[in-house]
XYZ file of C-alpha atoms in Angstrom:
651
model
C 82.976 112.905 81.965
C 79.614 112.278 81.263
C 77.109 114.257 82.775
C 74.126 111.238 82.642
C 74.429 107.751 81.859
C 71.826 105.060 81.654
C 72.053 101.481 83.375
C 70.738 99.134 81.035
C 70.050 96.226 83.657
C 68.495 95.550 86.683
C 69.382 94.010 90.026
C 72.448 94.597 92.073
C 74.784 95.423 89.318
C 72.392 98.723 88.326
C 72.621 99.485 91.976
C 76.704 98.978 92.322
C 76.815 101.236 88.883
C 74.772 103.657 90.632
C 76.752 104.033 93.597
C 79.695 104.967 91.944
C 78.283 107.212 89.288
C 76.606 109.391 92.587
C 80.394 109.615 93.797
C 81.949 110.984 90.631
C 78.762 113.250 90.337
C 77.307 111.374 87.288
C 73.214 111.372 87.472
C 71.946 108.275 86.454
C 68.614 106.849 84.647
C 67.380 103.473 85.071
C 65.212 101.241 83.242
C 62.672 98.473 84.756
C 59.996 96.151 83.389
C 56.646 95.184 84.793
C 57.970 93.150 87.626
C 61.031 95.911 88.446
C 58.355 98.963 89.110
C 59.299 98.884 92.783
C 63.116 97.942 92.617
C 65.569 99.300 94.504
C 67.731 100.099 91.150
C 64.214 102.180 90.439
C 64.368 103.682 94.013
C 68.323 104.555 93.763
C 68.727 106.284 90.287
C 67.932 109.843 89.415
C 65.484 109.005 86.916
C 63.603 105.714 85.881
C 61.953 104.852 82.618
C 59.600 101.834 82.367
C 60.725 99.653 79.245
C 57.687 96.985 79.107
C 56.612 93.804 80.988
C 58.502 91.436 82.472
C 59.814 88.744 80.246
C 63.476 89.735 79.168
C 62.628 89.368 75.543
C 59.976 92.238 75.914
C 62.002 94.589 78.142
C 65.919 94.256 79.331
C 66.763 92.759 75.930
C 64.686 95.177 73.940
C 67.788 97.481 72.506
C 65.444 99.885 70.797
C 63.616 100.812 73.898
C 66.961 100.707 75.796
C 68.348 103.502 73.110
C 65.017 105.346 73.094
C 65.072 105.890 77.133
C 68.489 107.229 76.816
C 68.054 109.866 74.048
C 64.516 110.752 75.789
C 66.186 111.532 79.142
C 69.218 113.192 77.538
C 71.888 110.382 78.656
C 75.129 110.412 76.984
C 76.186 107.270 77.781
C 75.155 103.375 78.469
C 76.527 101.085 80.482
C 75.460 97.551 80.162
C 76.058 95.836 83.388
C 76.715 92.041 82.621
C 74.294 89.733 81.033
C 71.678 90.660 78.864
C 72.774 93.257 76.233
C 76.224 93.346 77.566
C 77.940 91.165 75.260
C 75.744 91.899 72.408
C 77.697 93.766 69.328
C 74.143 94.717 67.304
C 73.488 96.582 70.644
C 77.111 98.450 70.528
C 76.036 99.256 66.989
C 72.750 100.580 68.073
C 74.319 102.402 70.533
C 76.732 104.302 68.828
C 74.403 104.367 65.909
C 72.277 106.535 67.837
C 74.967 109.037 69.184
C 75.777 107.369 72.309
C 78.559 106.219 73.877
C 78.662 102.443 75.047
C 80.321 101.639 78.398
C 82.400 98.930 77.340
C 84.603 97.467 74.335
C 83.902 98.160 70.367
C 81.499 95.760 68.731
C 84.322 94.597 66.604
C 85.999 93.654 69.779
C 82.871 91.585 71.244
C 82.563 89.756 68.045
C 85.674 88.362 68.032
C 85.682 86.711 71.075
C 81.653 86.066 71.313
C 82.002 82.366 69.713
C 84.254 80.583 71.793
C 85.194 78.276 68.356
C 86.466 81.478 66.852
C 87.557 83.425 69.916
C 89.933 79.714 70.131
C 91.805 79.946 66.685
C 92.462 83.721 67.248
C 93.763 83.302 70.394
C 95.686 79.991 68.852
C 97.305 82.820 66.385
C 98.220 84.946 69.204
C 100.243 82.758 70.889
C 97.696 81.997 73.684
C 97.471 78.487 74.903
C 93.788 76.371 74.089
C 92.477 73.813 75.514
C 92.595 70.566 73.119
C 89.516 70.114 71.258
C 87.375 70.628 68.196
C 86.268 74.484 67.166
C 85.564 74.153 64.080
C 82.540 75.069 61.902
C 80.711 71.780 60.880
C 78.170 70.583 63.340
C 77.056 67.050 61.649
C 76.640 65.126 64.440
C 78.353 61.921 62.854
C 81.704 64.335 62.941
C 81.179 65.731 66.197
C 81.142 62.772 67.867
C 84.458 61.263 65.687
C 86.003 64.401 66.941
C 85.011 63.492 70.556
C 86.861 59.871 70.155
C 89.553 61.688 68.733
C 90.085 64.072 71.791
C 89.421 60.813 73.981
C 86.940 60.403 76.691
C 85.543 62.509 78.660
C 84.768 65.022 76.736
C 83.032 68.416 77.568
C 80.212 69.581 74.814
C 80.064 73.694 75.173
C 77.437 75.945 73.530
C 80.244 78.582 71.307
C 77.773 81.423 71.801
C 77.637 81.801 75.742
C 78.466 80.846 78.959
C 77.334 80.614 82.845
C 76.754 76.963 82.181
C 74.384 77.051 79.839
C 74.522 74.372 77.198
C 77.437 72.673 78.771
C 77.266 68.807 78.970
C 80.334 66.600 80.260
C 80.323 63.232 78.708
C 81.808 60.051 79.917
C 81.048 57.415 77.227
C 80.518 57.259 73.307
C 77.001 55.759 74.451
C 76.028 58.873 75.744
C 77.425 61.767 73.173
C 74.005 62.015 71.294
C 71.732 62.516 74.160
C 73.998 65.098 75.716
C 74.020 66.604 72.454
C 70.581 67.259 71.814
C 70.417 68.551 75.590
C 73.415 70.876 75.140
C 71.980 72.331 71.501
C 68.362 72.533 73.079
C 69.709 74.478 75.775
C 72.088 76.732 73.721
C 69.191 77.521 71.250
C 67.161 78.904 74.293
C 69.827 80.792 76.042
C 71.662 82.098 73.183
C 69.442 81.730 69.919
C 72.549 79.445 68.523
C 72.531 75.736 68.703
C 76.417 75.588 67.428
C 78.535 73.179 69.992
C 82.280 73.086 70.275
C 83.998 70.231 71.955
C 87.068 69.839 73.840
C 88.934 67.904 76.274
C 87.449 67.326 80.037
C 90.189 68.002 82.011
C 90.280 65.652 85.069
C 91.319 68.027 88.041
C 90.175 71.666 86.572
C 90.949 74.860 88.336
C 89.014 78.216 86.901
C 91.428 80.674 87.230
C 90.481 84.011 85.406
C 92.915 87.226 84.533
C 90.894 90.593 85.138
C 92.532 93.059 82.022
C 91.690 96.781 81.332
C 92.600 98.396 78.420
C 91.665 102.026 77.049
C 91.366 103.369 73.658
C 95.204 104.864 73.318
C 96.131 101.074 73.400
C 97.225 100.665 76.608
C 96.459 97.527 78.479
C 97.220 96.167 82.186
C 95.806 93.164 84.022
C 94.456 93.520 87.948
C 95.981 89.883 88.767
C 93.742 86.805 88.916
C 90.449 85.383 90.537
C 90.074 81.666 91.507
C 86.366 80.688 90.423
C 86.755 77.015 90.725
C 84.174 76.137 93.439
C 81.020 75.925 90.977
C 77.897 73.913 91.083
C 76.270 72.973 87.422
C 78.910 74.855 85.953
C 77.843 78.167 88.092
C 80.235 79.988 90.400
C 79.405 80.012 93.758
C 82.176 81.431 95.938
C 85.291 83.519 94.268
C 88.309 84.635 95.911
C 91.465 86.735 94.774
C 94.133 86.075 94.501
C 94.107 82.271 93.532
C 94.940 79.937 96.192
C 98.467 78.337 96.006
C 99.678 80.742 92.700
C 103.075 80.318 91.973
C 105.065 83.897 90.830
C 105.944 81.461 87.764
C 102.288 80.674 86.913
C 101.006 84.263 87.777
C 103.531 85.500 85.517
C 102.924 83.061 82.161
C 98.863 83.914 82.658
C 98.902 87.555 83.047
C 101.426 87.976 80.178
C 98.793 85.447 77.762
C 96.193 87.830 79.180
C 97.089 91.005 78.554
C 98.128 89.419 74.973
C 94.910 88.543 74.517
C 93.590 91.487 74.753
C 95.928 93.456 72.787
C 95.112 90.606 70.056
C 91.586 92.519 69.764
C 92.452 95.958 70.344
C 90.589 95.727 73.518
C 89.197 98.802 75.637
C 87.315 98.769 79.258
C 86.968 96.129 81.327
C 87.364 92.308 80.711
C 88.213 89.006 81.884
C 90.586 86.152 79.916
C 89.095 83.042 81.885
C 91.635 80.110 81.536
C 91.171 76.491 82.284
C 94.233 74.820 84.982
C 95.024 71.557 85.305
C 95.875 71.184 88.972
C 96.285 67.186 89.054
C 100.069 67.869 89.674
C 100.001 71.267 91.434
C 99.686 74.894 89.590
C 102.526 74.967 86.852
C 103.092 77.266 84.266
C 102.569 75.038 81.031
C 99.425 73.697 82.284
C 96.794 76.707 81.678
C 95.081 76.865 78.575
C 92.445 79.844 77.409
C 88.918 78.966 77.786
C 87.193 81.828 76.767
C 86.749 85.931 77.065
C 84.054 88.160 78.904
C 83.932 91.279 77.542
C 81.925 92.904 80.237
C 82.933 93.227 83.849
C 82.398 90.073 85.712
C 80.032 89.475 88.475
C 82.847 88.705 90.592
C 84.684 91.481 90.193
C 84.493 93.123 93.830
C 87.081 90.703 94.950
C 89.613 92.116 92.778
C 88.691 95.693 93.639
C 89.239 94.504 97.402
C 92.556 93.418 96.735
C 93.848 96.193 94.411
C 92.175 99.263 96.011
C 90.591 99.777 92.795
C 86.738 100.942 91.705
C 86.479 99.099 88.031
C 82.917 100.839 87.518
C 85.136 104.327 87.654
C 87.904 102.853 85.501
C 84.977 101.851 83.034
C 83.455 105.511 82.692
C 86.738 107.298 82.806
C 88.298 105.086 79.690
C 84.957 105.321 77.811
C 84.746 109.052 78.340
C 87.891 109.316 76.509
C 90.675 109.180 79.291
C 93.264 106.982 79.759
C 94.080 104.095 82.218
C 93.968 105.375 85.825
C 97.121 103.203 86.898
C 100.279 102.013 84.753
C 100.831 98.107 85.357
C 103.390 99.050 88.189
C 101.189 100.672 90.103
C 98.575 98.255 90.430
C 99.504 95.766 93.729
C 97.846 92.942 95.346
C 97.219 93.440 99.194
C 95.368 90.723 101.408
C 92.504 88.020 100.290
C 88.823 88.667 99.610
C 86.060 86.510 99.121
C 82.592 86.672 97.140
C 79.586 84.609 98.023
C 76.876 84.665 95.987
C 73.553 84.355 97.689
C 70.962 82.385 96.074
C 67.000 81.830 96.221
C 67.736 78.354 95.438
C 67.041 75.128 97.435
C 70.675 73.471 97.806
C 69.010 70.300 98.914
C 67.385 69.641 96.174
C 69.849 70.149 93.507
C 69.866 73.758 93.576
C 66.704 74.293 92.114
C 65.826 78.022 91.534
C 63.252 79.123 94.336
C 60.878 81.904 94.625
C 58.973 83.695 97.387
C 58.619 87.334 98.960
C 61.811 88.705 101.498
C 59.682 89.297 104.595
C 62.664 89.455 106.334
C 65.954 89.934 105.286
C 68.710 91.263 107.397
C 72.765 91.745 106.826
C 75.349 91.991 109.527
C 75.547 95.510 110.139
C 79.870 95.642 110.668
C 82.186 93.821 109.342
C 83.825 90.614 111.618
C 87.036 92.149 113.770
C 89.545 92.800 111.755
C 88.373 92.264 108.281
C 86.278 94.747 105.671
C 83.020 94.014 104.230
C 80.955 94.974 101.093
C 76.982 93.795 100.941
C 76.346 93.934 96.920
C 72.372 93.706 96.381
C 69.244 94.877 94.758
C 66.549 93.962 96.927
C 65.125 94.779 100.263
C 62.647 93.569 102.815
C 59.180 93.136 101.205
C 60.717 92.659 97.439
C 59.549 89.072 95.527
C 61.861 86.782 93.838
C 60.666 86.694 90.439
C 60.729 83.456 88.160
C 61.533 86.262 85.231
C 65.128 86.796 86.339
C 68.276 85.215 87.961
C 67.289 84.399 91.786
C 70.113 86.167 93.003
C 69.541 87.902 96.548
C 73.088 89.573 97.036
C 76.742 88.881 96.751
C 79.200 88.923 100.041
C 82.094 90.631 100.031
C 84.940 90.239 102.790
C 88.364 91.069 103.071
C 91.150 90.206 105.151
C 94.764 90.407 105.643
C 95.442 86.452 105.116
C 93.558 84.001 103.139
C 92.545 82.054 106.499
C 91.813 85.709 108.279
C 89.039 86.492 105.225
C 87.540 82.969 105.212
C 87.158 83.112 108.930
C 85.232 86.397 108.193
C 83.221 85.079 105.510
C 81.786 82.311 107.684
C 80.940 84.878 110.255
C 79.305 87.268 108.087
C 77.089 84.434 106.801
C 76.504 83.423 110.444
C 75.040 86.625 110.824
C 73.026 87.134 107.423
C 68.963 86.108 108.171
C 66.855 86.053 105.381
C 63.160 84.453 105.368
C 60.517 83.845 102.921
C 62.451 82.222 100.278
C 64.633 79.583 100.588
C 68.327 80.692 100.364
C 71.725 78.579 99.978
C 73.638 80.850 103.402
C 73.794 77.411 105.241
C 75.198 75.637 101.970
C 78.270 78.248 101.412
C 78.695 78.117 105.097
C 79.344 74.343 104.796
C 81.374 75.372 101.948
C 83.494 77.999 103.664
C 83.996 75.406 106.188
C 85.333 72.682 103.558
C 88.400 71.254 104.952
C 89.588 70.811 100.747
C 88.127 74.293 100.529
C 89.717 75.824 103.763
C 93.060 74.407 102.487
C 92.796 75.870 99.074
C 92.508 72.398 97.761
C 90.021 73.408 95.309
C 88.785 72.268 91.596
C 85.357 72.651 90.022
C 84.994 69.307 91.292
C 84.991 69.913 94.610
C 81.028 70.815 95.041
C 80.227 67.430 93.537
C 82.154 65.458 95.590
C 80.778 67.019 98.575
C 77.665 67.915 97.633
C 75.565 65.343 99.619
C 77.860 66.579 103.237
C 77.431 70.405 101.916
C 73.571 70.550 101.476
C 72.846 68.223 104.231
C 70.654 70.315 106.909
C 70.784 68.790 110.339
C 66.809 68.730 111.850
C 65.668 71.559 113.667
C 66.911 71.080 117.572
C 64.482 71.029 120.512
C 65.367 74.526 121.310
C 65.139 75.777 117.973
C 61.292 74.233 117.485
C 60.581 75.430 121.008
C 62.046 78.850 120.041
C 59.184 78.837 116.759
C 56.547 77.455 119.002
C 57.082 80.074 121.435
C 56.685 82.874 118.511
C 53.896 81.121 117.136
C 51.669 81.178 120.151
C 51.116 84.649 120.413
C 54.144 85.485 122.692
C 54.987 89.335 121.528
C 52.104 89.123 119.293
C 51.618 92.899 120.002
C 55.374 93.877 119.487
C 57.120 94.705 116.016
C 58.436 92.047 113.795
C 61.437 92.365 114.569
C 61.242 91.938 118.068
C 58.591 89.230 118.638
C 59.986 88.985 122.623
C 59.012 91.833 123.827
C 55.229 91.092 125.351
C 54.642 89.166 127.739
C 51.148 88.450 127.790
C 49.506 85.713 129.655
C 51.595 85.707 132.560
C 50.266 84.776 135.554
C 52.206 84.705 138.569
C 50.669 81.640 140.846
C 49.508 79.548 137.900
C 51.219 80.018 134.133
C 48.839 79.939 131.482
C 49.936 77.464 128.780
C 49.238 77.839 125.091
C 48.315 75.049 123.308
C 50.174 75.719 119.682
C 50.850 73.608 116.053
C 53.555 74.084 113.927
C 54.383 71.746 110.796
C 58.142 71.543 109.710
C 58.473 69.599 106.525
C 55.856 66.848 106.642
C 56.139 66.833 110.214
C 53.072 67.835 112.991
C 54.743 69.444 115.620
C 52.439 70.098 118.803
C 53.447 72.196 121.841
C 52.594 73.771 124.913
C 53.867 77.461 125.637
C 54.126 78.510 129.290
C 55.260 82.202 130.447
C 57.596 82.360 133.342
C 58.976 84.905 135.476
C 61.860 87.454 134.773
C 61.207 86.944 130.827
C 61.432 83.533 130.228
C 59.404 80.784 129.017
C 58.672 77.119 129.303
C 58.194 74.941 126.075
C 56.671 71.174 126.479
C 57.384 69.761 123.002
C 55.727 66.158 122.013
C 58.512 63.553 121.353
C 61.084 63.289 119.501
C 61.887 66.796 121.084
C 62.426 67.359 124.642
C 59.877 67.303 126.947
C 60.215 70.651 128.378
C 62.583 73.573 127.900
C 63.044 76.732 129.433
C 64.871 79.613 127.367
C 64.794 82.930 126.352
C 64.244 84.453 123.366
C 66.084 83.158 119.837
C 66.821 85.452 116.822
C 63.770 84.579 114.623
C 61.674 86.252 111.982
C 57.532 86.129 111.868
C 56.077 86.399 108.535
C 52.498 85.361 107.178
C 51.746 81.588 108.363
C 55.549 80.892 109.303
C 58.003 81.291 111.412
C 61.918 81.284 110.722
C 64.309 80.690 113.277
C 67.902 81.420 112.951
C 70.864 79.217 113.789
C 74.126 80.341 112.473
C 73.744 80.471 108.333
C 70.749 78.152 108.680
C 67.241 79.548 108.787
C 64.854 76.778 110.040
C 60.982 77.690 108.556
C 57.892 76.605 110.417
C 54.503 76.665 108.725
C 52.058 78.165 111.610
C 48.379 76.706 110.425
C 45.253 78.728 110.829
C 43.406 76.439 113.096
C 40.381 78.504 111.559
C 41.329 77.553 107.870
C 39.949 74.773 106.026
C 42.546 71.668 105.469
C 44.073 71.539 102.164
C 42.131 68.307 100.665
C 44.208 68.786 97.371
C 47.467 67.770 98.452
C 49.864 66.258 95.746
C 49.991 62.575 96.114
C 51.871 59.467 94.499
C 49.451 59.844 91.947
C 50.989 62.682 90.493
C 53.975 65.015 89.620
C 54.009 68.366 90.079
C 56.267 71.357 88.989
C 59.125 72.253 91.446
C 59.216 75.512 90.382
C 57.865 78.319 87.668
C 59.113 77.180 84.275
C 58.241 76.211 80.732
C 57.800 72.471 79.278
C 60.301 72.281 76.956
C 60.209 68.677 75.728
C 57.473 66.125 76.635
C 59.324 62.458 76.107
C 55.956 60.331 77.304
C 52.029 60.215 76.211
C 49.057 59.521 77.683
C 48.022 55.930 77.810
C 51.948 54.684 77.837
C 53.487 52.399 80.506
C 56.318 53.788 81.956
C 58.786 52.649 84.726
C 60.092 54.439 87.421
C 63.087 56.689 86.967
C 61.868 56.906 83.151
C 62.821 60.576 81.790
C 58.811 61.874 81.384
C 59.376 65.855 80.272
C 61.982 68.328 80.560
C 61.042 71.768 82.024
C 63.228 74.925 81.700
C 63.486 77.240 84.766
C 66.079 80.096 84.834
C 67.495 79.537 81.480
C 68.565 76.053 82.805
C 66.756 72.285 82.178
C 65.506 70.267 84.891
C 64.629 66.604 83.942
C 61.049 65.009 85.510
C 61.185 61.558 86.107
C 58.842 58.769 87.136
C 58.842 58.227 90.983
C 57.176 54.789 90.269
C 56.019 52.588 87.713
C 52.736 53.095 86.152
C 50.329 54.591 83.154
C 49.950 58.111 82.248
C 46.626 59.274 82.684
C 47.681 62.838 81.943
C 50.712 64.609 80.766
C 51.276 68.512 80.377
C 51.990 69.671 76.671
C 55.099 71.227 75.132
C 55.259 74.579 75.626
C 52.791 75.231 78.474
C 53.839 77.814 80.988
C 53.662 76.403 84.774
C 53.613 77.933 87.849
C 55.129 76.194 90.975
C 52.845 73.231 91.973
C 51.523 72.506 88.630
C 50.307 69.065 87.822
C 52.684 68.086 85.368
C 51.784 64.325 85.169
C 48.871 62.218 86.532
C 49.323 58.354 86.874
C 46.087 56.053 86.165
C 44.866 54.514 89.476
C 45.366 51.607 88.691
C 49.427 52.220 88.820
C 48.833 51.879 92.825
C 46.094 49.156 92.952
């Protein structure tokens, strides 16, 4: 076994690898960028090496710096985690050329599966079923459009060099093909440096079911059963589970056998995932699944497999990479219970899942698992950390296990309701709504479920009078001298015969709220609110967090954040109005589709903003004439004016 390894990653996966390595007595080396100097993975590792500025191209994608760090610290092997360089065969070559061990498959195996089109041709030869489509080398638009017509609409355009939904477009009609192809190519080029695509038949009720495989250098390959990752939004997984609901013995046998066959076809060693698309329109059948792609690395959702099989896949990775045989044979790997993983992101579900930034002023996960369940919290952040625009906005993965699917799902809902995050917009309310969705609860899930139910799943009820009152109480100064996590311990201001009322202002969204707070006997408070809220309430403490200029009140999985205006601060006179469009998040102006002086109409696309490696279209909110517009290539921050309209637009 290795004495020391370097982890070429950051965030929760780096922390995850460190925990297993520590348990096995293996020392760890972390690498970090400027933005991650104080990160949790740096704190947890035995050693840490700075590798460059915050942008990934200058740090976490610099294979030369990472190899140099490993050599300088005496590490024997490099664990790539997932993302970044984990599926880059050239990096594997760099690692092995330096005399180090890459904790993962051979470069040849990664190359074989790295391009979707070539991988599908290889799978066809190996007898693994593949989705009907065009996987050829020619990329002329006329040819691709012709192939799309042959396949039959709707079709899916997919970047051949990557995954995660980047460079992917669903096309319903031939007239939309050219525009969708251009967008997919731009996004693929930005994310993977390769704008080539493939075109496939779009399955109307697709399930995304994947099989965890593991191989060693002795030619042994096993599977650890399947995961269902069908709950997706914009092709990004949201909640994953194992095993797949509704799985039949016949389909499991056919799918796992195909997965093992696929891994053996490329002499695979290490952890890998064979992803299949399943047509669920007539139930799960053994002849209605097709190979989609292989991820030649550990998956984000690997904990659900660990929970139902009782394995530590990172330990397996270290053992296999150090030359050992697989820890278990196929007959020794069994399923037990059911597990869910919910990905907690800094994002605004109500605004189309826009990535969010901010400082995590309050971060609290459940202390114990719900009764009858077990739980894991996989995170790479802690209270006080900032969500950076440079990296994926994942905050944590909440993983639960129960004896049955209903028991595990109930535990997931409870754990989400006990999770408190303030300082950034997060998706916990959306995750809780999805977990409670009738179709999802019944296991009737496909990749379109979130899209069909999105309006309901992302809707957040306005704060009740009790929630507003709790926020006003905290903002009024009650408990002002107490610790941040206990704002209720002070009763300053209480007068027995004539309670003193404190006048407090709050802002929730665009709404200004005026409240009068009085301290009552026995630790109670009276809050008088203006309409439309109840006129007066008598309440005790509520779960909340105070952070600079704000108060967040938690109700189930929802966190209601209120701004607390500083009465001494000068009013901000530079507000975003109808005469301008501002950046909803930090990003890069990728493409400008209008010009200064041009007359535009409501809904017309004006520019494309790239953020978190995804493209977001900024469209005109009304008819008007453009007075100013951002330039292509401009890096903008949240709130930057992108488009300004001429005054006559509202005259």
